[in-house]
XYZ file of C-alpha atoms in Angstrom:
428
model
C 0.000 0.000 0.000
C 2.903 2.329 0.647
C 3.739 2.960 -2.959
C 5.743 6.073 -3.851
C 3.646 8.949 -5.187
C 4.001 9.498 -8.891
C 2.529 12.216 -11.031
C 0.840 9.560 -13.172
C -0.639 7.850 -10.158
C -1.942 11.076 -8.690
C -3.491 12.200 -11.960
C -5.177 8.824 -12.280
C -7.009 9.419 -9.021
C -8.273 12.925 -9.681
C -11.541 14.076 -11.170
C -12.855 17.612 -11.448
C -16.538 18.434 -11.169
C -17.671 21.642 -12.787
C -21.351 22.525 -12.606
C -22.169 18.829 -12.352
C -19.999 17.621 -15.234
C -16.974 15.423 -14.594
C -13.831 16.410 -16.477
C -10.729 14.191 -16.552
C -7.965 15.663 -14.396
C -5.571 14.851 -17.211
C -7.086 17.757 -19.126
C -6.890 20.195 -16.254
C -3.183 20.097 -15.443
C -1.424 19.247 -12.203
C -3.950 18.230 -9.499
C -1.658 19.809 -6.925
C -2.306 23.173 -8.572
C -4.532 25.339 -6.463
C -7.037 25.949 -9.232
C -8.580 29.126 -7.916
C -10.048 29.728 -11.328
C -12.407 27.172 -12.895
C -12.078 26.214 -16.566
C -13.445 28.742 -19.061
C -17.143 28.363 -19.794
C -17.869 26.238 -16.718
C -19.793 28.928 -14.842
C -17.825 28.204 -11.665
C -15.821 31.052 -10.163
C -13.475 28.940 -8.067
C -12.258 25.352 -7.800
C -11.740 23.531 -4.510
C -9.285 20.661 -4.198
C -10.411 17.785 -1.970
C -8.050 14.944 -1.010
C -9.082 11.478 0.161
C -6.796 8.571 1.030
C -7.324 5.462 -1.084
C -10.239 3.645 0.590
C -10.232 -0.096 -0.094
C -13.977 -0.650 -0.318
C -15.350 -0.902 -3.841
C -17.547 2.040 -4.777
C -16.124 4.596 -2.348
C -14.250 6.615 -4.964
C -17.354 6.822 -7.125
C -19.366 7.887 -4.079
C -16.906 10.693 -3.255
C -17.111 11.914 -6.821
C -20.919 11.835 -6.761
C -20.998 13.900 -3.570
C -18.738 16.509 -5.191
C -20.878 16.580 -8.309
C -24.052 16.984 -6.253
C -22.489 19.892 -4.363
C -21.551 21.638 -7.591
C -25.043 21.144 -8.971
C -26.398 22.900 -5.897
C -23.615 25.506 -5.935
C -22.674 26.117 -9.611
C -20.168 28.810 -8.697
C -17.930 26.277 -6.884
C -16.214 23.388 -8.676
C -14.612 20.541 -6.688
C -11.580 18.543 -7.786
C -11.527 15.170 -5.992
C -8.102 13.526 -5.651
C -7.909 9.864 -4.597
C -4.409 9.538 -3.154
C -2.802 6.079 -3.302
C -0.029 4.777 -1.050
C 1.377 6.558 2.001
C -1.329 9.208 2.321
C -0.060 10.625 5.633
C 3.357 11.467 4.183
C 1.753 13.018 1.112
C -0.722 15.332 2.830
C 1.919 16.299 5.397
C 4.218 17.422 2.577
C 1.445 19.042 0.529
C 0.175 21.374 3.271
C 3.678 22.809 3.667
C 3.372 24.268 0.156
C 1.163 27.057 -1.213
C -0.610 24.465 -3.361
C -1.867 22.128 -0.646
C -5.462 20.865 -0.825
C -8.298 23.119 0.355
C -10.056 20.189 2.047
C -8.408 16.959 3.200
C -8.970 14.093 5.609
C -6.755 13.092 8.538
C -6.773 10.838 11.595
C -5.289 13.325 14.056
C -5.173 17.103 14.513
C -2.227 18.271 16.608
C -1.534 21.654 18.216
C 1.398 21.973 15.797
C -1.046 21.738 12.881
C -3.174 24.459 14.454
C -0.183 26.758 15.040
C 1.072 26.178 11.487
C -2.293 27.122 9.992
C -2.717 23.716 8.370
C -6.264 23.568 9.745
C -8.881 26.143 10.657
C -11.515 26.224 13.386
C -14.735 24.494 12.358
C -17.171 25.535 15.080
C -19.141 27.631 12.595
C -19.168 24.692 10.184
C -20.553 22.359 12.852
C -23.136 24.965 13.845
C -26.150 23.913 15.906
C -25.584 20.297 14.818
C -22.433 20.137 16.986
C -24.620 18.849 19.838
C -25.504 15.804 17.708
C -21.866 14.685 17.421
C -20.468 12.288 20.003
C -18.410 14.480 22.405
C -15.788 11.714 22.762
C -15.305 11.815 19.003
C -14.885 15.607 18.928
C -12.585 15.807 21.973
C -9.268 14.833 20.279
C -9.772 17.565 17.688
C -10.569 20.336 20.167
C -7.786 22.752 21.083
C -8.125 26.019 22.967
C -11.876 25.534 23.112
C -12.267 25.331 19.322
C -12.975 22.260 17.170
C -10.681 21.864 14.157
C -12.309 18.939 12.331
C -15.635 17.432 11.308
C -15.746 13.668 11.929
C -16.640 11.566 8.872
C -16.592 8.014 10.248
C -15.649 6.123 13.406
C -13.665 2.936 12.775
C -13.378 0.364 15.589
C -10.516 -2.121 15.113
C -10.258 -5.471 16.864
C -9.625 -9.185 16.242
C -11.703 -11.070 13.659
C -11.515 -14.863 13.417
C -12.743 -17.850 11.407
C -15.169 -19.864 13.537
C -14.614 -23.077 11.544
C -10.822 -22.902 12.016
C -11.239 -22.327 15.747
C -13.558 -25.376 15.974
C -11.215 -27.554 13.925
C -8.273 -26.691 16.197
C -10.300 -26.921 19.401
C -9.664 -23.264 20.230
C -12.098 -21.038 22.120
C -12.334 -17.254 22.155
C -9.382 -16.172 24.355
C -9.933 -14.308 27.600
C -6.324 -13.234 28.265
C -3.289 -12.358 26.152
C -1.654 -15.638 27.168
C -4.639 -17.552 25.757
C -4.576 -15.326 22.661
C -0.911 -16.088 22.003
C -1.463 -19.797 22.668
C -4.350 -19.798 20.187
C -2.157 -18.132 17.535
C 0.468 -20.834 17.985
C -2.071 -23.691 17.899
C -3.777 -22.265 14.789
C -0.455 -22.107 12.923
C -0.670 -25.261 10.820
C 0.955 -25.899 7.442
C 0.691 -22.776 5.304
C -1.888 -21.261 7.664
C -0.671 -18.794 10.298
C -2.545 -18.180 13.501
C -2.620 -14.379 13.313
C -2.240 -11.523 10.823
C -1.553 -8.055 12.239
C 0.432 -6.585 9.350
C 3.190 -7.576 7.000
C 5.926 -6.729 9.495
C 4.537 -9.326 11.908
C 3.993 -6.753 14.668
C 1.607 -4.057 13.391
C -0.776 -2.538 15.935
C 0.216 -5.077 18.639
C 3.131 -2.828 19.635
C 0.625 -0.272 20.867
C -2.463 -2.355 21.646
C -0.834 -4.946 23.928
C 0.577 -2.295 26.324
C -2.897 -0.724 26.313
C -4.292 -4.133 27.309
C -1.779 -4.182 30.177
C -3.087 -0.872 31.524
C -0.607 1.635 30.043
C -1.765 4.029 27.276
C 1.880 5.111 26.724
C 1.085 8.780 27.370
C -0.884 10.635 30.040
C -1.675 14.177 28.916
C 1.787 15.783 28.759
C 3.708 12.929 30.353
C 5.246 10.013 28.473
C 4.517 6.890 30.519
C 5.857 4.007 28.459
C 9.168 3.690 30.365
C 7.315 1.236 32.583
C 7.582 -2.464 33.599
C 4.066 -3.073 32.271
C 5.161 -2.015 28.776
C 8.344 -4.100 29.040
C 6.202 -7.081 30.012
C 3.769 -6.486 27.133
C 6.453 -6.058 24.477
C 8.310 -9.123 25.720
C 5.126 -11.115 25.127
C 4.763 -9.594 21.638
C 8.362 -10.611 20.888
C 7.683 -14.177 22.076
C 4.719 -14.360 19.689
C 6.826 -12.938 16.848
C 9.671 -15.384 17.514
C 7.202 -18.290 17.518
C 6.504 -17.493 13.823
C 2.768 -17.569 14.497
C 2.128 -14.247 12.713
C 1.656 -14.012 8.956
C 4.215 -11.790 7.184
C 4.770 -10.657 3.613
C 1.182 -11.236 2.460
C -0.104 -9.650 -0.748
C -2.359 -7.231 1.159
C -1.911 -5.566 4.544
C -3.829 -5.780 7.796
C -6.644 -3.407 6.816
C -7.720 -5.748 3.980
C -9.525 -8.944 5.127
C -8.110 -11.027 2.276
C -5.772 -13.076 4.491
C -8.672 -14.149 6.717
C -10.955 -14.843 3.757
C -8.325 -16.931 1.975
C -7.379 -18.928 5.058
C -3.837 -17.578 5.152
C -4.515 -16.652 8.803
C -7.132 -17.829 11.293
C -7.254 -14.479 13.154
C -6.709 -10.969 11.831
C -6.602 -7.472 13.322
C -8.948 -5.459 11.086
C -11.825 -3.002 11.344
C -15.615 -2.955 11.271
C -15.366 -1.816 7.652
C -14.479 -5.382 6.612
C -17.776 -6.950 7.748
C -19.685 -6.672 4.403
C -16.773 -8.220 2.472
C -16.291 -10.968 5.048
C -20.024 -11.761 5.017
C -20.087 -11.991 1.243
C -17.070 -14.310 1.189
C -17.561 -16.396 4.353
C -21.253 -16.215 5.256
C -21.494 -16.722 9.005
C -18.057 -18.368 9.340
C -16.505 -15.427 11.201
C -16.914 -13.265 14.264
C -14.885 -10.786 16.306
C -13.578 -10.126 19.821
C -11.734 -7.372 21.638
C -8.016 -7.892 22.234
C -8.247 -9.596 25.646
C -6.768 -8.120 28.825
C -3.060 -8.877 29.209
C -3.599 -10.217 32.677
C -4.953 -9.207 36.087
C -5.368 -5.442 36.179
C -5.430 -5.235 32.403
C -8.271 -4.273 30.091
C -9.786 -5.582 26.867
C -9.118 -3.229 23.934
C -11.013 -2.047 20.870
C -9.078 0.725 19.126
C -11.428 3.556 18.134
C -9.962 5.031 14.966
C -11.604 7.044 12.251
C -11.256 9.872 9.747
C -12.127 13.545 9.974
C -12.398 16.334 7.424
C -10.348 19.487 7.880
C -10.071 22.728 5.938
C -6.591 24.022 5.172
C -6.164 27.261 7.108
C -4.084 28.620 4.232
C -6.767 27.950 1.622
C -7.372 30.831 -0.761
C -11.006 29.733 -0.792
C -11.549 29.349 2.932
C -15.240 30.241 3.075
C -16.095 28.135 0.006
C -14.220 25.194 1.525
C -16.118 25.562 4.795
C -19.403 25.793 2.882
C -18.564 22.551 1.046
C -17.600 20.663 4.236
C -20.749 21.824 6.046
C -22.934 20.821 3.070
C -21.332 17.361 2.834
C -20.426 16.330 6.377
C -22.950 18.246 8.520
C -26.119 18.958 6.506
C -26.172 16.062 4.052
C -27.235 13.199 6.299
C -28.127 11.033 3.287
C -24.540 11.201 2.012
C -23.152 10.587 5.511
C -25.293 7.456 5.913
C -24.323 6.275 2.436
C -20.616 6.786 3.221
C -20.846 4.929 6.547
C -22.978 1.941 5.564
C -23.250 1.396 1.799
C -19.687 0.129 1.161
C -17.715 -0.999 4.204
C -19.309 -0.562 7.646
C -18.355 2.409 9.828
C -20.070 4.026 12.815
C -21.674 7.345 11.808
C -20.226 10.053 14.101
C -23.571 11.814 14.518
C -25.641 10.304 17.325
C -28.899 10.547 15.347
C -27.403 8.713 12.355
C -25.759 6.038 14.512
C -29.104 5.331 16.212
C -30.658 4.584 12.802
C -27.815 2.337 11.582
C -29.810 -0.912 11.554
C -27.084 -2.718 9.586
C -24.889 -2.515 12.695
C -27.435 -4.268 14.915
C -27.119 -7.831 13.607
C -24.485 -10.566 13.279
C -20.769 -9.814 13.629
C -21.442 -6.088 13.252
C -23.445 -6.208 16.482
C -20.619 -8.161 18.124
C -18.307 -5.292 17.212
C -20.754 -2.645 18.438
C -21.123 -4.448 21.777
C -17.324 -4.641 22.067
C -17.087 -0.925 21.290
C -19.552 -0.098 24.047
C -17.645 -2.188 26.589
C -14.007 -1.739 25.563
C -13.623 1.120 23.061
C -10.496 3.234 23.651
C -9.615 6.383 21.696
C -5.944 7.168 21.189
C -4.866 10.108 23.414
C -4.843 13.357 21.426
C -1.176 14.192 22.022
C 0.058 10.760 20.895
C 0.911 12.365 17.570
C 3.026 10.887 14.794
C 6.064 12.884 15.930
C 5.675 11.989 19.608
C 5.163 8.283 18.968
C 7.953 7.807 16.412
C 10.675 7.048 19.029
C 8.334 4.469 20.576
C 7.625 2.892 17.178
C 11.368 2.604 16.550
C 11.846 1.084 20.011
C 9.174 -1.563 19.393
C 10.899 -2.612 16.170
C 14.269 -2.805 17.916
C 12.912 -4.839 20.833
C 10.688 -7.258 18.929
C 12.674 -7.756 15.736
C 16.285 -6.928 16.672
C 16.545 -8.354 20.207
C 17.296 -4.965 21.790
C 17.198 -4.704 25.583
C 13.601 -3.690 26.337
C 14.149 -1.638 29.522
C 17.126 0.325 28.157
C 15.573 0.895 24.728
C 12.253 2.091 26.137
C 13.947 4.411 28.628
C 16.008 6.093 25.910
C 13.035 6.367 23.544
C 10.816 7.800 26.288
C 13.277 10.643 26.822
C 13.134 11.489 23.097
C 9.326 11.330 23.038
C 9.140 13.554 26.127
C 11.470 16.119 24.526
C 9.236 16.235 21.440
C 6.094 16.396 23.552
C 7.495 19.264 25.625
C 7.849 21.315 22.440
C 4.202 20.836 21.425
C 2.499 24.188 22.008
C -0.126 24.533 24.711
C -3.356 25.880 23.240
């Protein structure tokens, strides 16, 4: 998935909507161009650029383009150029917003105080308007700095462990209730070409963060780095034991966010999100279910990671008010589009309480299992656990699990680096 960005690849994923008509981006020049002026004869006065990462579910790109076209039909003076960005999206948007030609509207997972100070985002309280009260406060909290909200949530994505019921029955394995049972199940389910667990092609994936969470340490507490801790050493030692046992699938053709390894029987368990349920149902019928990562041990907690995507408006946009108008129309007012985006392709939890209450598709089968696990065990990543702050920890996990580094020493040194970075994050 982390393919290098090429001009050809970026052009391939871009479509411009002008007064309801789609025009190939290949005829409009570089999609990174700001495009303040719409093509001659279109009737539009300005063109917004809107970046999405490359969603895996079939039909999502077409849906995003339809939403843009519908907006332009209702607002003929504003054209929208949709860019579908393949590969390492985070690196690409991070680089793009440092230039004068960054997108007007883009989606992210996190909004940091550094982004606010750099003007890479703008306050969205006026965009949320009276409907702000209908958004889950826990979902808005990580994007709120200095009393202002800097993002509009699009979807909430719970991630947990999915498994093949038939493979569990064949191996005589039950749903684990502790990390020790989970690791034992992964080893027992590793048979022939089948691995017990798929968490990513590096064999570690989200376990480096989730297992310490399950042992009661979220790695950061407000402005204090907390991962220089025996509980984290204990958790990462267990992750290393699982890695060394060769019970995790590595080097598969798709990565952890695609359910292909579970569907094809390459792994009996896989860390993936609620979005995969429609595809799994189509391929496996009722031969799958899900469970929260079990508590590490006494004093631990089961874990469902509450991820998701939010829309932000570039604070440096030359078309700031038009961009805000577009985001409000699409992600606040247009409840039909929001429901379509959350439930018509993969499954996601709508961030608005009223829409989530009407999401009947989430109230049956494995989707309901996930929703029950969310209610009992959902954990949202702390807001200041930003990419910069967590990088030393990520490097430490790799060194400990894959390179046999001393866990206590490596974590202590990394924690000092994370704390130094965290101390430089502005207080808003």
